[in-house]
mmCIF file with all atom_site columns, C-alpha atoms and ligand atoms in Angstrom:
data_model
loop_
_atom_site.group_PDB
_atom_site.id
_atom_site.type_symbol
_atom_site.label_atom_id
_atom_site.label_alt_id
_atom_site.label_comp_id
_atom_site.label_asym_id
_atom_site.label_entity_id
_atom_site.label_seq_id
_atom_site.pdbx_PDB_ins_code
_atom_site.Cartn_x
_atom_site.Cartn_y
_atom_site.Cartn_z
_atom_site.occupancy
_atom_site.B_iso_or_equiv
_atom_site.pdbx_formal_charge
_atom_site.auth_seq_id
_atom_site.auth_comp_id
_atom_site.auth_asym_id
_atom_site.auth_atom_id
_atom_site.pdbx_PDB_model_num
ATOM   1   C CA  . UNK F 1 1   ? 39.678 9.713  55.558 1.00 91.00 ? 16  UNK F CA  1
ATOM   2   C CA  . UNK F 1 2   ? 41.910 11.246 52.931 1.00 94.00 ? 17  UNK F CA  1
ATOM   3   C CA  . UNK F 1 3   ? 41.959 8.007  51.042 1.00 95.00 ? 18  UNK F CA  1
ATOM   4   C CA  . UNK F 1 4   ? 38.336 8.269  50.721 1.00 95.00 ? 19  UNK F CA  1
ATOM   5   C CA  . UNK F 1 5   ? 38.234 12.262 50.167 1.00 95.00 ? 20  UNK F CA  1
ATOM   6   C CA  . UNK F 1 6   ? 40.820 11.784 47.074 1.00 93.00 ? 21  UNK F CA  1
ATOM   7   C CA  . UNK F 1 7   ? 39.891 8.233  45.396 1.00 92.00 ? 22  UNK F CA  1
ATOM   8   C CA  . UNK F 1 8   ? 43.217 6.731  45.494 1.00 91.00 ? 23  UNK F CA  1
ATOM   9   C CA  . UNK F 1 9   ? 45.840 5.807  48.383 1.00 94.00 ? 24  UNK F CA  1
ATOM   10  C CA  . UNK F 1 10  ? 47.183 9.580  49.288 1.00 93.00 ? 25  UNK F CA  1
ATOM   11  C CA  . UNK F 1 11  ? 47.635 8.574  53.128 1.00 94.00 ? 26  UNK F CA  1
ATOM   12  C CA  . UNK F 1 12  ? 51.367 7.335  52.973 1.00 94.00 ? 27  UNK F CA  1
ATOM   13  C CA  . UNK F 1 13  ? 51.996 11.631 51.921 1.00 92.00 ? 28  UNK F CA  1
ATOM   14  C CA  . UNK F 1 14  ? 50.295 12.892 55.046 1.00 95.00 ? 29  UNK F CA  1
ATOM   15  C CA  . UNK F 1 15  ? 52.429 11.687 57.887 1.00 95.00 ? 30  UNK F CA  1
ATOM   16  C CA  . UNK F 1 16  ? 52.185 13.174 61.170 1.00 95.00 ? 31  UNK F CA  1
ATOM   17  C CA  . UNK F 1 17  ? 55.169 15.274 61.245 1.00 96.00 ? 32  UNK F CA  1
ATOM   18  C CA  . UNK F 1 18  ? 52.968 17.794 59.256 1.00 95.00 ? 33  UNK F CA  1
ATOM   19  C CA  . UNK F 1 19  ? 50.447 17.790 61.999 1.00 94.00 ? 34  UNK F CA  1
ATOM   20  C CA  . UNK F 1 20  ? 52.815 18.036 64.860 1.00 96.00 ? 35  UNK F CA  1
ATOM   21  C CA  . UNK F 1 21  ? 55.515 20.537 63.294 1.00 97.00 ? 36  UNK F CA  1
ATOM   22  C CA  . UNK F 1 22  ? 53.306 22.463 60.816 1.00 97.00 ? 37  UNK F CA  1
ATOM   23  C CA  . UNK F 1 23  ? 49.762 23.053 62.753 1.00 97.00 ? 38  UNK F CA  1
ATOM   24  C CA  . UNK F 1 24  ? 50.077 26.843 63.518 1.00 97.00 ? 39  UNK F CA  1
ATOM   25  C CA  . UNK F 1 25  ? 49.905 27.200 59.805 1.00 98.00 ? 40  UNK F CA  1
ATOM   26  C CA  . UNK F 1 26  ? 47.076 24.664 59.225 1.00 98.00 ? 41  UNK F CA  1
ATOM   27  C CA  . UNK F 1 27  ? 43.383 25.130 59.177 1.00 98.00 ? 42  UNK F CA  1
ATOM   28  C CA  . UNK F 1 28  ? 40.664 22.826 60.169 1.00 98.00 ? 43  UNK F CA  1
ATOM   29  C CA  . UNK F 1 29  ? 37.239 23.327 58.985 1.00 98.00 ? 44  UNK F CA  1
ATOM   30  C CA  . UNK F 1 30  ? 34.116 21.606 61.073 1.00 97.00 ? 45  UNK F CA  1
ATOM   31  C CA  . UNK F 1 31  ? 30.230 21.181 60.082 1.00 96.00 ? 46  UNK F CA  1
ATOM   32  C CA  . UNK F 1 32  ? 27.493 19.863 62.217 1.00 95.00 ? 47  UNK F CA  1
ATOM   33  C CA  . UNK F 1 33  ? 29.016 16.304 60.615 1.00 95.00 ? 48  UNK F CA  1
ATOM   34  C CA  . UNK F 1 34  ? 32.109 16.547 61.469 1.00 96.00 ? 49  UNK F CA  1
ATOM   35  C CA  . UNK F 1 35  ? 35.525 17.424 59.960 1.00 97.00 ? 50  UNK F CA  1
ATOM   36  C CA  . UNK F 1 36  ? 34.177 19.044 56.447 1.00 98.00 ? 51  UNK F CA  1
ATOM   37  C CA  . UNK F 1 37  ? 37.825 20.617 55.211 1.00 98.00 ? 52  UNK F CA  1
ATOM   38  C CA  . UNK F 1 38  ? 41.452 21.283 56.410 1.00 98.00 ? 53  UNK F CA  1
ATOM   39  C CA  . UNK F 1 39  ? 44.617 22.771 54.687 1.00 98.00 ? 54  UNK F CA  1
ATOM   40  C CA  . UNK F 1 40  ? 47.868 21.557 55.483 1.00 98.00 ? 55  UNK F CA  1
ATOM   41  C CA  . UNK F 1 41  ? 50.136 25.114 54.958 1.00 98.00 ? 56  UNK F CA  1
ATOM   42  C CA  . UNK F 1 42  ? 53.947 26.348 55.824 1.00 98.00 ? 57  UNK F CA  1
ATOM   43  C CA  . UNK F 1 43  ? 55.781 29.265 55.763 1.00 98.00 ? 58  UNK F CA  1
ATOM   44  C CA  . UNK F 1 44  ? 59.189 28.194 54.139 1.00 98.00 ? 59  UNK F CA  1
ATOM   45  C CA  . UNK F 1 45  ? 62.045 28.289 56.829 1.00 97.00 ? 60  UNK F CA  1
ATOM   46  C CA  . UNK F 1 46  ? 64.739 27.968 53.497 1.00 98.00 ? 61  UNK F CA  1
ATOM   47  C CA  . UNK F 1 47  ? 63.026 30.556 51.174 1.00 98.00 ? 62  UNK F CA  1
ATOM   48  C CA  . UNK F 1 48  ? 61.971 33.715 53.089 1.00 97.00 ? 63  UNK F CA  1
ATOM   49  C CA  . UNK F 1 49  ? 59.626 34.877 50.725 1.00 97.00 ? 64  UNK F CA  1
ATOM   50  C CA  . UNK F 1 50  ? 57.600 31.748 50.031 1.00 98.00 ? 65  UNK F CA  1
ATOM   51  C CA  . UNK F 1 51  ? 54.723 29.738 51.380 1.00 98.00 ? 66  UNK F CA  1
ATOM   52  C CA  . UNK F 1 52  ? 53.665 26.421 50.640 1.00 98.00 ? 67  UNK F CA  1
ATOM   53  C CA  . UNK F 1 53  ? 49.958 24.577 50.473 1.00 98.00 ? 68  UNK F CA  1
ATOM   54  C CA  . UNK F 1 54  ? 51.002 20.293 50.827 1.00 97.00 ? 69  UNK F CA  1
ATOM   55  C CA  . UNK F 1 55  ? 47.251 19.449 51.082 1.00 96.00 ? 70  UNK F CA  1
ATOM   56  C CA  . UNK F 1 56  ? 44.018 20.662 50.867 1.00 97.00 ? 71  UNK F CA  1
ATOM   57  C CA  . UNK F 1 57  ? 41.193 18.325 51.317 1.00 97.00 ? 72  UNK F CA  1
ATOM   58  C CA  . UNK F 1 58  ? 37.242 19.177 51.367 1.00 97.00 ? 73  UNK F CA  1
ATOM   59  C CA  . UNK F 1 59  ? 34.671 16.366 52.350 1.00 97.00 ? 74  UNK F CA  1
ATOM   60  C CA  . UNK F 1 60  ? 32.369 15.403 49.363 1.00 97.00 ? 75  UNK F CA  1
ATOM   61  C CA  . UNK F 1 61  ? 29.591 16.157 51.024 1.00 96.00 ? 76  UNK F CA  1
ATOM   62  C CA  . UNK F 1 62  ? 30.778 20.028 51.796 1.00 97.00 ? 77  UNK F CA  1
ATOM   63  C CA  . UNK F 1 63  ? 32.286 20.488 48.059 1.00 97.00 ? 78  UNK F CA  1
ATOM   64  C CA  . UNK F 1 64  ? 31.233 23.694 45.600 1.00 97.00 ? 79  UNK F CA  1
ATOM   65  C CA  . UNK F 1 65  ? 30.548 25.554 48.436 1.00 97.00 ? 80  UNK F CA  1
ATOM   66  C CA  . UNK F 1 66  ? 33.713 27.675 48.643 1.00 98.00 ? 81  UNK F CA  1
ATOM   67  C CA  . UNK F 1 67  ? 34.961 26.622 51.612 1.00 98.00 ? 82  UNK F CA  1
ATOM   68  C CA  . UNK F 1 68  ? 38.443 25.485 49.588 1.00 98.00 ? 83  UNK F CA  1
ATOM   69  C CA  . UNK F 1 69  ? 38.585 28.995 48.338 1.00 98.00 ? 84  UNK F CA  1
ATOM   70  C CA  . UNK F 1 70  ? 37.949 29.969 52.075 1.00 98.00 ? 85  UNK F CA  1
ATOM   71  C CA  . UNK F 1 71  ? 40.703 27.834 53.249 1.00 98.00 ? 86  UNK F CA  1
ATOM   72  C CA  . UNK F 1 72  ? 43.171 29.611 50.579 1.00 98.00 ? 87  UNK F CA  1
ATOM   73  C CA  . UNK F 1 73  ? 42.363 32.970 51.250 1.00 97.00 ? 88  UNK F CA  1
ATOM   74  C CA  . UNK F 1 74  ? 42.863 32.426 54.967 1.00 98.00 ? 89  UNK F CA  1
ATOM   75  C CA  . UNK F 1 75  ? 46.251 30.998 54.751 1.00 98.00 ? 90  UNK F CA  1
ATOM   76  C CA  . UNK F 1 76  ? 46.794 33.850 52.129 1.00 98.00 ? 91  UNK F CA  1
ATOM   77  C CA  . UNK F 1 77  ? 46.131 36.331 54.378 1.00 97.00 ? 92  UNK F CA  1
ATOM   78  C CA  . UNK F 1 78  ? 48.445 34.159 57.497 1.00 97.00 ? 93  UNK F CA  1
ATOM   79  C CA  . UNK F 1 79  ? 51.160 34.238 54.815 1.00 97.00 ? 94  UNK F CA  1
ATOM   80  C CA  . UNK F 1 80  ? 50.931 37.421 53.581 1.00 97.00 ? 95  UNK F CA  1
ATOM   81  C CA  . UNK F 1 81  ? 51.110 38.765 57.235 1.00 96.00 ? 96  UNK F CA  1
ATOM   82  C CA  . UNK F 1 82  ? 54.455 36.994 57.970 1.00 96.00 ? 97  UNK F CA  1
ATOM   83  C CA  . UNK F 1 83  ? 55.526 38.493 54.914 1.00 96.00 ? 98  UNK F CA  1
ATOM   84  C CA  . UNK F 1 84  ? 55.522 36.141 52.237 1.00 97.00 ? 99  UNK F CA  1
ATOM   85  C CA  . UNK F 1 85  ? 54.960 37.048 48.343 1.00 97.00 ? 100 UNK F CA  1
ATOM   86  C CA  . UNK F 1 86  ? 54.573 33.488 46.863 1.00 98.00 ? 101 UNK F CA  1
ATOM   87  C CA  . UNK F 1 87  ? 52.271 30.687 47.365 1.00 98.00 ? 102 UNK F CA  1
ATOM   88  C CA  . UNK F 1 88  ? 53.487 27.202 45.775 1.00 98.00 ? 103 UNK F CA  1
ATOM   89  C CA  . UNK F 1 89  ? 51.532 24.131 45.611 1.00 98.00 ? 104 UNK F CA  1
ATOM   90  C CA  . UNK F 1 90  ? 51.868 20.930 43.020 1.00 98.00 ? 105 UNK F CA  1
ATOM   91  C CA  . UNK F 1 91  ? 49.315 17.886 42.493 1.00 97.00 ? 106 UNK F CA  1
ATOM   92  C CA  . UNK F 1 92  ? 49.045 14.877 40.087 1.00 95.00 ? 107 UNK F CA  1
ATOM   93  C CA  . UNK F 1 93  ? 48.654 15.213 36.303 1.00 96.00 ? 108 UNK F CA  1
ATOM   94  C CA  . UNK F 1 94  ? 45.195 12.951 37.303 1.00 94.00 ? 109 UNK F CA  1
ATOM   95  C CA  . UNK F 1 95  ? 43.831 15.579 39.534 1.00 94.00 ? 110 UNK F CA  1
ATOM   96  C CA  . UNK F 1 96  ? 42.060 17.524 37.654 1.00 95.00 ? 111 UNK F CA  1
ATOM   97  C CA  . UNK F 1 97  ? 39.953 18.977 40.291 1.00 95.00 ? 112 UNK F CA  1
ATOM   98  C CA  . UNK F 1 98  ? 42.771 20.341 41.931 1.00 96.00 ? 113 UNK F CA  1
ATOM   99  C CA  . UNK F 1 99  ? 43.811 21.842 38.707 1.00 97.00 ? 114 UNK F CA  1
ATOM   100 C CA  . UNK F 1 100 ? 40.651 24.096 38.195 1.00 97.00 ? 115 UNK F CA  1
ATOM   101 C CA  . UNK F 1 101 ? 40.295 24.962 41.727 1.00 97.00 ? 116 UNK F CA  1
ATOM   102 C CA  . UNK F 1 102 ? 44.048 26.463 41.666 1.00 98.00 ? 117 UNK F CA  1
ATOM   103 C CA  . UNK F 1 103 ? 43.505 27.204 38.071 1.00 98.00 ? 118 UNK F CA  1
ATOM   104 C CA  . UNK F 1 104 ? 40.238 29.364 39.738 1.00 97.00 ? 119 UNK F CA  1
ATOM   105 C CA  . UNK F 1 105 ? 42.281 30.545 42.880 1.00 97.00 ? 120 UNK F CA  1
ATOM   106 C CA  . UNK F 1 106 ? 44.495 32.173 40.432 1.00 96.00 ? 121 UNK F CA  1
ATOM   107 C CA  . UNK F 1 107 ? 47.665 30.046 40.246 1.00 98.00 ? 122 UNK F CA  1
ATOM   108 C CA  . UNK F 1 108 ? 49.843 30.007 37.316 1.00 98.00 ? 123 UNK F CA  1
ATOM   109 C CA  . UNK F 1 109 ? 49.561 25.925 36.413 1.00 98.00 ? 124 UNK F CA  1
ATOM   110 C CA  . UNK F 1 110 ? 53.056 25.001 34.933 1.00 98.00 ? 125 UNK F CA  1
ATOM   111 C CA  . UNK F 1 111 ? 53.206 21.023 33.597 1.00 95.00 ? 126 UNK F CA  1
ATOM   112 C CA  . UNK F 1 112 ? 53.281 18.003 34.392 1.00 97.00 ? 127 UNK F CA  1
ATOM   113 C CA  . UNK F 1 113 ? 57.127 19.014 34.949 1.00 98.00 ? 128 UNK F CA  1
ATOM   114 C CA  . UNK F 1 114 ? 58.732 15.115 33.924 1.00 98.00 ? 129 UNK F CA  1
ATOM   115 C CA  . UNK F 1 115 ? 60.521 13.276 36.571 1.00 98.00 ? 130 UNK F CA  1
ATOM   116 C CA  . UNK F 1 116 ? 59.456 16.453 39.232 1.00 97.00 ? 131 UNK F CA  1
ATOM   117 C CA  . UNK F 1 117 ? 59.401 14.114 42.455 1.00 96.00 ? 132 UNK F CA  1
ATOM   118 C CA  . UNK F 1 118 ? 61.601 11.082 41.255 1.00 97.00 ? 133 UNK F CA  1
ATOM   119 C CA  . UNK F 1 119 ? 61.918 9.033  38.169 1.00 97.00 ? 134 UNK F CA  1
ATOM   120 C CA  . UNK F 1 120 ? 58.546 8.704  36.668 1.00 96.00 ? 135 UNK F CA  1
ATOM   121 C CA  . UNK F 1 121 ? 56.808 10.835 39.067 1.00 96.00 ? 136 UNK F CA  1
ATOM   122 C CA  . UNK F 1 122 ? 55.424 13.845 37.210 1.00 98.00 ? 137 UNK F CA  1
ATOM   123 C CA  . UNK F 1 123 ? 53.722 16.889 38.983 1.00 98.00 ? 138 UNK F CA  1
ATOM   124 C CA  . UNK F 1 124 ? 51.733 19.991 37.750 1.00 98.00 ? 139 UNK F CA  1
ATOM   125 C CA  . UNK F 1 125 ? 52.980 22.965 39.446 1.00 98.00 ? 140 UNK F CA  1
ATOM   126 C CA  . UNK F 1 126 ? 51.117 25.790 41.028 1.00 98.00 ? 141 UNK F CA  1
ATOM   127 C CA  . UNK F 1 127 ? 52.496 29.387 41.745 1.00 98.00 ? 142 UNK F CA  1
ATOM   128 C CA  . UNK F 1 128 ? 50.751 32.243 42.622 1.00 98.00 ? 143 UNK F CA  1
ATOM   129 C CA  . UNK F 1 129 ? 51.634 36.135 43.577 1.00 97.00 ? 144 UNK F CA  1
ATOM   130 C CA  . UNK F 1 130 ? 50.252 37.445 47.159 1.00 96.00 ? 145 UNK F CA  1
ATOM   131 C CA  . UNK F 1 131 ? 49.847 41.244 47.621 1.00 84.00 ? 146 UNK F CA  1
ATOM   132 C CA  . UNK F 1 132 ? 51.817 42.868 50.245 1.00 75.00 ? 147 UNK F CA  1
ATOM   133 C CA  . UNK F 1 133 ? 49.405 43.602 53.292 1.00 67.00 ? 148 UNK F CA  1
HETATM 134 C C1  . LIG L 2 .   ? 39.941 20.409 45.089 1.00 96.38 ? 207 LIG L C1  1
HETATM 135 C C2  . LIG L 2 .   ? 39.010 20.642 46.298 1.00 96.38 ? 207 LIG L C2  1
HETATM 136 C C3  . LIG L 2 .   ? 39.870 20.907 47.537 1.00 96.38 ? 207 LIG L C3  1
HETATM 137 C C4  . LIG L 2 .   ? 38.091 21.845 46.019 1.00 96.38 ? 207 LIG L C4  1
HETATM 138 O O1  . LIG L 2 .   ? 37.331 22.099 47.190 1.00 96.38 ? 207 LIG L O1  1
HETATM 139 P P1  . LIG L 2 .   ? 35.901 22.875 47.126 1.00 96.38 ? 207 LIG L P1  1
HETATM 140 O O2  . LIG L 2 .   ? 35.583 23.374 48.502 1.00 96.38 ? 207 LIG L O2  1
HETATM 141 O O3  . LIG L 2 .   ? 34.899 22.016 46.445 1.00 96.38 ? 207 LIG L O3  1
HETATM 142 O O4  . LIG L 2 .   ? 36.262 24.109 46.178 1.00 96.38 ? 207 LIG L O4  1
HETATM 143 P P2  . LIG L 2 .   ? 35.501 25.528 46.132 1.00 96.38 ? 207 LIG L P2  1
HETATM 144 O O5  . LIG L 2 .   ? 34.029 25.305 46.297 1.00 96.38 ? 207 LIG L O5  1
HETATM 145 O O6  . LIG L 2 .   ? 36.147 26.481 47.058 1.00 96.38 ? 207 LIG L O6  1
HETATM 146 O O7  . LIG L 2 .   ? 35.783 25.937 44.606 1.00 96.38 ? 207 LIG L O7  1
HETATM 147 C C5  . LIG L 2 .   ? 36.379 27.176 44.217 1.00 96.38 ? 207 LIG L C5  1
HETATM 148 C C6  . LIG L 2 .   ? 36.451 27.191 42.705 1.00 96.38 ? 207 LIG L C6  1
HETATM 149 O O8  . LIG L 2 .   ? 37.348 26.187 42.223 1.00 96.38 ? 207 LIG L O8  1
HETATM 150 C C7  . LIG L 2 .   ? 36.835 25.605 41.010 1.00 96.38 ? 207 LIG L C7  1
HETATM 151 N N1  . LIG L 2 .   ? 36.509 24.192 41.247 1.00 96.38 ? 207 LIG L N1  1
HETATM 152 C C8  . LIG L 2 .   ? 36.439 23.541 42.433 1.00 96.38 ? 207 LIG L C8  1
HETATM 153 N N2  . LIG L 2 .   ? 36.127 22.226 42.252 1.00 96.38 ? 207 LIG L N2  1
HETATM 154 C C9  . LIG L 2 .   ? 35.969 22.066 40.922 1.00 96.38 ? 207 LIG L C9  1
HETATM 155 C C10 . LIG L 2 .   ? 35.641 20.946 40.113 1.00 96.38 ? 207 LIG L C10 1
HETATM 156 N N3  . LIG L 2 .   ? 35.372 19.735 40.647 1.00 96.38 ? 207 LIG L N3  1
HETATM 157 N N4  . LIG L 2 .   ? 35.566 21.134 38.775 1.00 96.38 ? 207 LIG L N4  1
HETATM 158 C C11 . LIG L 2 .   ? 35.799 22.324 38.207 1.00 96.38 ? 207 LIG L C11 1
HETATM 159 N N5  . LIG L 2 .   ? 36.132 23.458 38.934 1.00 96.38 ? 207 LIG L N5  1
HETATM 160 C C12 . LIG L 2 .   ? 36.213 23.299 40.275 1.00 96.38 ? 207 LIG L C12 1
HETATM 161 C C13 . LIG L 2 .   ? 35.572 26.387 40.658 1.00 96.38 ? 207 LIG L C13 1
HETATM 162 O O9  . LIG L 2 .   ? 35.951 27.492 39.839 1.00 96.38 ? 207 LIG L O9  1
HETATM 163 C C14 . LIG L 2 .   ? 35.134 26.874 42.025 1.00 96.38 ? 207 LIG L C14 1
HETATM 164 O O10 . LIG L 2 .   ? 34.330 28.039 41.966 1.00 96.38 ? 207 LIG L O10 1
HETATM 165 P P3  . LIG L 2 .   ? 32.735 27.897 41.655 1.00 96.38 ? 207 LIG L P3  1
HETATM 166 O O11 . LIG L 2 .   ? 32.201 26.759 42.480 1.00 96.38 ? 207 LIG L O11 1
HETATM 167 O O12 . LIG L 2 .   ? 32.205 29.238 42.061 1.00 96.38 ? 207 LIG L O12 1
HETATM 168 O O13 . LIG L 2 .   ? 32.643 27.599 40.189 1.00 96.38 ? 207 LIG L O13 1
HETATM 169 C C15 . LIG L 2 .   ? 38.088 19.386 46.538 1.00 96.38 ? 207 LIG L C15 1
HETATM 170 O O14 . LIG L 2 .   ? 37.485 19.007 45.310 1.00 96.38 ? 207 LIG L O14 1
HETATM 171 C C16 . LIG L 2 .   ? 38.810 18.182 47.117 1.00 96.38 ? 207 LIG L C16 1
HETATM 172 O O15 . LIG L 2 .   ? 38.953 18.047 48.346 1.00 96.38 ? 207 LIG L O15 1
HETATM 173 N N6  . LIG L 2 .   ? 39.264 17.242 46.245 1.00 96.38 ? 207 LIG L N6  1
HETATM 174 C C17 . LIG L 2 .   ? 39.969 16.033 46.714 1.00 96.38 ? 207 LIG L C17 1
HETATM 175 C C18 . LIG L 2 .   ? 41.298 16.385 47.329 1.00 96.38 ? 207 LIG L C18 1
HETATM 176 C C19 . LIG L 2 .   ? 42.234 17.122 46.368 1.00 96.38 ? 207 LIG L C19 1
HETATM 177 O O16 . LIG L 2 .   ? 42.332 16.764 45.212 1.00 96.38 ? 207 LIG L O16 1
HETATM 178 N N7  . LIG L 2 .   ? 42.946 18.169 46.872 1.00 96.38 ? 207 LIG L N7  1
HETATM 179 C C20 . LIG L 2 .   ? 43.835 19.009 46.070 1.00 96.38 ? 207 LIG L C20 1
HETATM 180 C C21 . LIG L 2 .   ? 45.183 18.433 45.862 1.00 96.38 ? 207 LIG L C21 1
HETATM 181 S S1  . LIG L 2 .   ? 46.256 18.556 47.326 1.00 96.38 ? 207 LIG L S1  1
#
């Protein structure tokens, strides 16, 4: 459903090994319809202080109701725990729902950073602080 949930192909950058590898760090969220959100999180095994958000997706129908913000704060709180300081996350210069809801979660939005995943692929870059429980 992702392709629907974004507007454009986005399927070919959520292969499986995120679900089988990366699920303890995940969140689903479920409605009386159905799937209504998930987040796709990791805790860094190269940089001991950082986490990383690869996708967060809410249904349409569930949208403006804070359950992104939800999602964030939970994985916040998962990554914070494990002791992480830093939250990272990037999307496409088109996306510019993604870049008010991380502009709104706090994030410091850095780009689009030129060439940031391969020639011609530019990416706006998301960083944000997380307290020390
Ligand atoms: C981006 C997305 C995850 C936001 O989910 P959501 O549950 O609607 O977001 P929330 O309700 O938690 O919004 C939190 C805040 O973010 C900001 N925000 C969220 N969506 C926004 C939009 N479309 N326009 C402007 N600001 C927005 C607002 O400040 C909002 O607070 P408010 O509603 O009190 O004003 C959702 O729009 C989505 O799934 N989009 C398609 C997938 C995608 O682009 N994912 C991100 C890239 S990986």
């Amino acid at each position: 459903m992702v392709d629907d949930w974004w507007g454009r192909p986005i399927s070919a950058s959520l292969p499986r090994l995120f679900l089988d590898h990366f699920h303890r760090t995940s969140l689903v969220a479920e409605d009386g319809d159905g799937l209504a959100g998930f987040l796709i999180g990791l805790l860094s095994p190269s940089l001991p202080d950082s986490a990383y958000v690869h996708f967060v997706g809410v249904a349409p129908r569930a949208r403006r109701g804070g359950l992104a913000r939800d999602l964030y704060q939970r994985f916040f709180d998962l990554a914070a725990a494990e002791g992480r300081t830093k939250v990272k996350a990037i999307t496409s210069p088109v996306n510019q729902r993604s870049i008010a809801f991380h502009t709104a979660m706090g994030f410091t939005v850095t780009g689009p950073v030129a060439d940031y995943d391969g020639p011609a692929v530019d990416r706006v870059v998301f960083q944000r602080e997380l307290p020390l429980p």
